[in-house]
Coordinates of C-alpha atoms in Angstrom, one line a residue:
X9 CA 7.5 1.1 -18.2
X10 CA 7.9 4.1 -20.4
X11 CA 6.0 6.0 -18.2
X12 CA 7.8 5.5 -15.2
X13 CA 11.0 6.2 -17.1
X14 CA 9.9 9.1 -18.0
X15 CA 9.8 10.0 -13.9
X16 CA 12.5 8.4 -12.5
X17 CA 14.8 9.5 -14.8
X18 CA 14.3 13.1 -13.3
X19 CA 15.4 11.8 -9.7
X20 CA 13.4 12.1 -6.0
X21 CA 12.2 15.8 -6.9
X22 CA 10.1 14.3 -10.4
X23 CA 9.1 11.8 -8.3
X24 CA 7.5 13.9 -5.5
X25 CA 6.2 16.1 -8.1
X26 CA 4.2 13.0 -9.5
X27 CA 3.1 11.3 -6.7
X28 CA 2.2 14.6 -4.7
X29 CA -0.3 15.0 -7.5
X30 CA -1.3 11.2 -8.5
X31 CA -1.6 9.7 -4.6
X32 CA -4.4 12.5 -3.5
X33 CA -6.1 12.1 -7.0
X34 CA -6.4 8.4 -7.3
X35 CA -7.0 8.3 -3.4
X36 CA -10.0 10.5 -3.3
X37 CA -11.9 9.0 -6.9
X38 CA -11.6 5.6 -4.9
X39 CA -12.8 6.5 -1.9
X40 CA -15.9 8.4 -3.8
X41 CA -16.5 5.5 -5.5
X42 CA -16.7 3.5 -2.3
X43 CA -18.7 6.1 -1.0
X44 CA -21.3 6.2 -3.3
X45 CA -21.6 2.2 -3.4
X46 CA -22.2 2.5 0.4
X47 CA -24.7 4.7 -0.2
X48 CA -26.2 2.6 -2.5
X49 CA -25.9 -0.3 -0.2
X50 CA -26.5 2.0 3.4
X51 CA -29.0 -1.2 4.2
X52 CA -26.8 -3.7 4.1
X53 CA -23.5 -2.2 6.1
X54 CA -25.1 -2.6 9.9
X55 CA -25.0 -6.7 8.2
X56 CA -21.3 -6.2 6.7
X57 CA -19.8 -4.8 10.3
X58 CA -21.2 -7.4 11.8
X59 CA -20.1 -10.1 9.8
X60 CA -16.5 -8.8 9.8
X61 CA -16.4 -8.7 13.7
X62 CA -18.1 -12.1 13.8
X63 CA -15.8 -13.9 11.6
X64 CA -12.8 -12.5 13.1
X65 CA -13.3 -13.7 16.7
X66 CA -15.9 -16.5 16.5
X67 CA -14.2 -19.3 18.3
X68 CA -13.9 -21.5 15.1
X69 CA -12.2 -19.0 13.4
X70 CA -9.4 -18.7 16.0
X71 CA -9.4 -22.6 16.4
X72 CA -9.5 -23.3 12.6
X73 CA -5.9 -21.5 11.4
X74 CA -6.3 -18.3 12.8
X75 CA -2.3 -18.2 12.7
X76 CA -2.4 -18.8 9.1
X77 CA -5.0 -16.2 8.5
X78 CA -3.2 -13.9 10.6
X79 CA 0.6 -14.9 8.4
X80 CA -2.1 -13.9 5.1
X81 CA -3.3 -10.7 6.9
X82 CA 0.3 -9.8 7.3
X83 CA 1.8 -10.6 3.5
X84 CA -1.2 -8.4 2.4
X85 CA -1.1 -5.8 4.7
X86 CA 3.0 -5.4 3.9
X87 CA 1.8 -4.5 0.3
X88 CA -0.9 -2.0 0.9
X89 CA 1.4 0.0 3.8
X90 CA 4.9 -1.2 4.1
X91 CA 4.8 -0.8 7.5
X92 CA 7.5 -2.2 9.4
X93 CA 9.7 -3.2 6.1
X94 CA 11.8 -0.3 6.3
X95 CA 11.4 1.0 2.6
X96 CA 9.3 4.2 3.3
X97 CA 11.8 5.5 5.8
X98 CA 14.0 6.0 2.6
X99 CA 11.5 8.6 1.2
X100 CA 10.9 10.1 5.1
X101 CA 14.5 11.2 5.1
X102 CA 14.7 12.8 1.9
X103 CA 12.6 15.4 3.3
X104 CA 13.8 18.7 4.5
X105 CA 12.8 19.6 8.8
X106 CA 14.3 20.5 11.6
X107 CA 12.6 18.2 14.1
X108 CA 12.9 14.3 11.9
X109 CA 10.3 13.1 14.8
X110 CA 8.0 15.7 13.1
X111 CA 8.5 13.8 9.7
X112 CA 7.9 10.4 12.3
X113 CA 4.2 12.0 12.7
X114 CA 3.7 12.5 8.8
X115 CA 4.8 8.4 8.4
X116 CA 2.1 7.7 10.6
X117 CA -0.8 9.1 8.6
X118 CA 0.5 6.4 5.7
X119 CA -0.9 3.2 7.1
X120 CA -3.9 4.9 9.0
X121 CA -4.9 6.2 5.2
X122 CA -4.1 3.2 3.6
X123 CA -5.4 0.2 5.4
X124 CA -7.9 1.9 8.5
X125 CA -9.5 4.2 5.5
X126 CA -9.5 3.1 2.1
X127 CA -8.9 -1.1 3.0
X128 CA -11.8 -0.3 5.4
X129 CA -14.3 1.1 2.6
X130 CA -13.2 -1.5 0.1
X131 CA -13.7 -4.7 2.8
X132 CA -17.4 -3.0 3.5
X133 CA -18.3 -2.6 -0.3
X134 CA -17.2 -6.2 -0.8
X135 CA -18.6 -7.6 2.5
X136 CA -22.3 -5.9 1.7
X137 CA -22.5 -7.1 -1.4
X138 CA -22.9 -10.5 0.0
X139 CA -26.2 -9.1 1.7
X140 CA -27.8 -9.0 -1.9
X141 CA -25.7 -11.8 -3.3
X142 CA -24.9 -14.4 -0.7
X143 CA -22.7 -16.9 -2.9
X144 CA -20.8 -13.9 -4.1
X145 CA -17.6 -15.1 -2.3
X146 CA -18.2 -18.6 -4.6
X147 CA -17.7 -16.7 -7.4
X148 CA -14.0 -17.7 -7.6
X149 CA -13.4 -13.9 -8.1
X150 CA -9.9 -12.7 -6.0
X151 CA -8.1 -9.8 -5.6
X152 CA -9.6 -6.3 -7.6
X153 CA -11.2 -8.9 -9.7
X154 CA -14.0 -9.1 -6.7
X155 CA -14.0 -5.0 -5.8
X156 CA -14.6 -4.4 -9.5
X157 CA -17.0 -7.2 -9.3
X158 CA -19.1 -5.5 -6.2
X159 CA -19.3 -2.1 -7.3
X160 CA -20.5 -3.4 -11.0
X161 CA -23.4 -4.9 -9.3
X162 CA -24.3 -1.0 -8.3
X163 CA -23.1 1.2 -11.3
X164 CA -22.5 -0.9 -14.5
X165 CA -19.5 1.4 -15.6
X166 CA -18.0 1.7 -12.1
X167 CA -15.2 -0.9 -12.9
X168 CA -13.7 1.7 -15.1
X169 CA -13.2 4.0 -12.2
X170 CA -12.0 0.8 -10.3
X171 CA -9.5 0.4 -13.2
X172 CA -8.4 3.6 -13.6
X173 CA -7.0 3.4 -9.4
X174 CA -5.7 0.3 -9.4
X175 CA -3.3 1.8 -12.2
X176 CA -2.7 5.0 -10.3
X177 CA -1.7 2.5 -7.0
X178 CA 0.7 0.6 -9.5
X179 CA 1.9 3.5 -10.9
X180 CA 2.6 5.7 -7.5
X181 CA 3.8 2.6 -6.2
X182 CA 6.7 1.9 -9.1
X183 CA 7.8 5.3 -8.4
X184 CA 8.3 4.7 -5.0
X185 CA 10.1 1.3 -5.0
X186 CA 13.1 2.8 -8.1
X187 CA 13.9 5.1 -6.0
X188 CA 13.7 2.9 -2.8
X189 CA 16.0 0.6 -4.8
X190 CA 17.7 3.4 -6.4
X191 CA 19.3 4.4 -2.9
X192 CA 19.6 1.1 -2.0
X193 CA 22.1 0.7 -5.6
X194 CA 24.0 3.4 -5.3
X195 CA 25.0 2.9 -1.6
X196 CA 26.3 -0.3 -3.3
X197 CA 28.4 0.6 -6.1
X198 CA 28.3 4.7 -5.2
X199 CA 26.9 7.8 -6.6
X200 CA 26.8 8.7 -10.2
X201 CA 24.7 9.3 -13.4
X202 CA 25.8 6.6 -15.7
X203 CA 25.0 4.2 -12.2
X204 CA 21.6 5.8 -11.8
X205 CA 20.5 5.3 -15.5
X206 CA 21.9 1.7 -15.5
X207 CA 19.3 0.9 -12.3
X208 CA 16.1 2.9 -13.8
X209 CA 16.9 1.1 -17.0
X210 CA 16.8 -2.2 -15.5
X211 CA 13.7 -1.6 -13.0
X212 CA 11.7 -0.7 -16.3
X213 CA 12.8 -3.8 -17.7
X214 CA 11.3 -5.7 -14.9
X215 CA 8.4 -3.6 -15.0
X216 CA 7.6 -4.7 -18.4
X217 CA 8.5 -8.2 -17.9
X218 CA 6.1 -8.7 -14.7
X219 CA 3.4 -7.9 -16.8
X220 CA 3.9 -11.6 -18.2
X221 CA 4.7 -13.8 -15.1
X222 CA 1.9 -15.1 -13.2
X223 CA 0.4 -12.8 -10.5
X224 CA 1.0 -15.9 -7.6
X225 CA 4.7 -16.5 -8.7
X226 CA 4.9 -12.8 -8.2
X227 CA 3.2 -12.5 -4.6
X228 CA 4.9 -15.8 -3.7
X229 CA 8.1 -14.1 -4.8
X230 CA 7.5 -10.7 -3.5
X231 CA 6.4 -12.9 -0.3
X232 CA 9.8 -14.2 0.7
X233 CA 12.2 -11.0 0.0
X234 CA 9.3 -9.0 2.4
X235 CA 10.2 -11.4 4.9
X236 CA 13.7 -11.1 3.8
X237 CA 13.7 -7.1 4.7
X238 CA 11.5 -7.4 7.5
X239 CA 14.3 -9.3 9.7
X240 CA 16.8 -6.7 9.9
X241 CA 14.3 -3.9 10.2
X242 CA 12.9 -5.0 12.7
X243 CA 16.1 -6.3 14.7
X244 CA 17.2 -2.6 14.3
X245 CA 13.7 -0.9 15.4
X246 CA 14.1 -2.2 18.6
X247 CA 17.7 -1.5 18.9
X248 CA 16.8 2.1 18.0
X249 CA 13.8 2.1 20.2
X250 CA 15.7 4.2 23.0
X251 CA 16.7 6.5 20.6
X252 CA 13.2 7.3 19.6
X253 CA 11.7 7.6 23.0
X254 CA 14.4 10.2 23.8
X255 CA 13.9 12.1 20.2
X256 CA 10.2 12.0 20.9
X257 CA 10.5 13.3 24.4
X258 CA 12.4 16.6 23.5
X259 CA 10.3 16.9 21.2
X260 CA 7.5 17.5 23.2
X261 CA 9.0 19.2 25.7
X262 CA 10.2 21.6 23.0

């Protein structure tokens, strides 16, 4: 909490100035790691591709709840790219361009590096270490709990470098969401310092305190205000599709 403090106090530019430094860094130690478990477990991917195309449309996995695997798929999804909730557009505009459908292109790159890249290489570290250990999913391991889990069984210090990402992810992601929030405040109860402080100080507060509420009561939570910002989002998206498809067109043409 003080560390994010010490950030957000400094506004959208101390913000960039962290996270334009932090996202790359964390990014590329995690995908190394996942890199070098792969390696490490090159035998056992042809096994781990398969499985995940297998399970996902084997006719008893559609007939046995695929909507409800699909509603799970979507919760998690939300949290790794936001895509679709509106919040990252607030960060798009603060940018500076002449052409905001060039800035559209940039948005783009965010879920294909989140979820195609790096949930990729984590669901094929976690899926081949089942080739060596098939009751690993038994384990009763969730979450990073079970990635820290599969690259241990490769490197015995790798959790560490685990570790050390998932705080980078937290942290870049707290910066995010204050000043997603922040904007969100101040176009509430309007612009000024003594507002701004009053928000930041509060959002560390909570950052603190949901260190000591149960990780479910926070995802169930967290669950139902996505949905909550989703709606209008998305109501608005297609109201604004037009708009789009012109912006993109002279675009082009230009």
């Amino acid at each position: 909490a003080f560390g994010v403090g010490l950030v957000i106090v400094g506004g959208i530019r101390s913000i960039a100035r962290v996270t334009e430094k932090v996202v790359p860094f964390m990014a590329a130690i995690y995908l190394v790691g996942c890199a070098t478990i792969l390696t490490f477990n090159a035998e056992a991917i042809p096994f781990a591709v398969d499985a995940i195309f297998t399970g996902a449309f084997a006719p008893e996995s559609i007939a046995g709840g695929a909507l409800g695997v699909m509603i799970l798929g979507f919760q998690r999804a939300v949290f790794s790219n936001e895509a679709g909730i509106g919040s990252a557009t607030i960060a798009h505009s603060a940018v500076r361009t002449e052409h905001p459908v060039s800035e559209g292109f940039v948005a783009l790159l965010e879920p294909f590096i989140d979820t195609v890249v790096i949930c990729s290489a984590t669901s094929l570290v976690i899926v081949s270490t089942l080739y060596y250990e098939p009751e690993f999913f038994a384990s009763g391991l969730g979450g990073v709990e079970m990635t820290s889990a599969a690259f241990e069984r490769n490197v015995g210090w790798s959790p560490t470098v685990v570790t050390l990402a998932a705080i980078l992810f937290a942290f870049s992601t707290m910066l995010s969401w204050s000043y997603y929030g922040l904007k969100g405040w101040t176009y509430l109860v309007g612009e000024g310092r003594g507002r701004a402080l009053a928000f930041n100080g509060v959002f560390c507060l909570f950052v603190a305190l949901g260190c000591m509420v149960k990780l479910q009561s926070i995802l169930d939570f967290s669950d139902a205000l996505v949905f909550v910002l989703c709606v209008p989002n998305i109501l608005g998206m297609i109201v604004l599709a037009p708009v789009v498809r012109r912006e993109l067109e002279a675009y082009r043409s230009r």
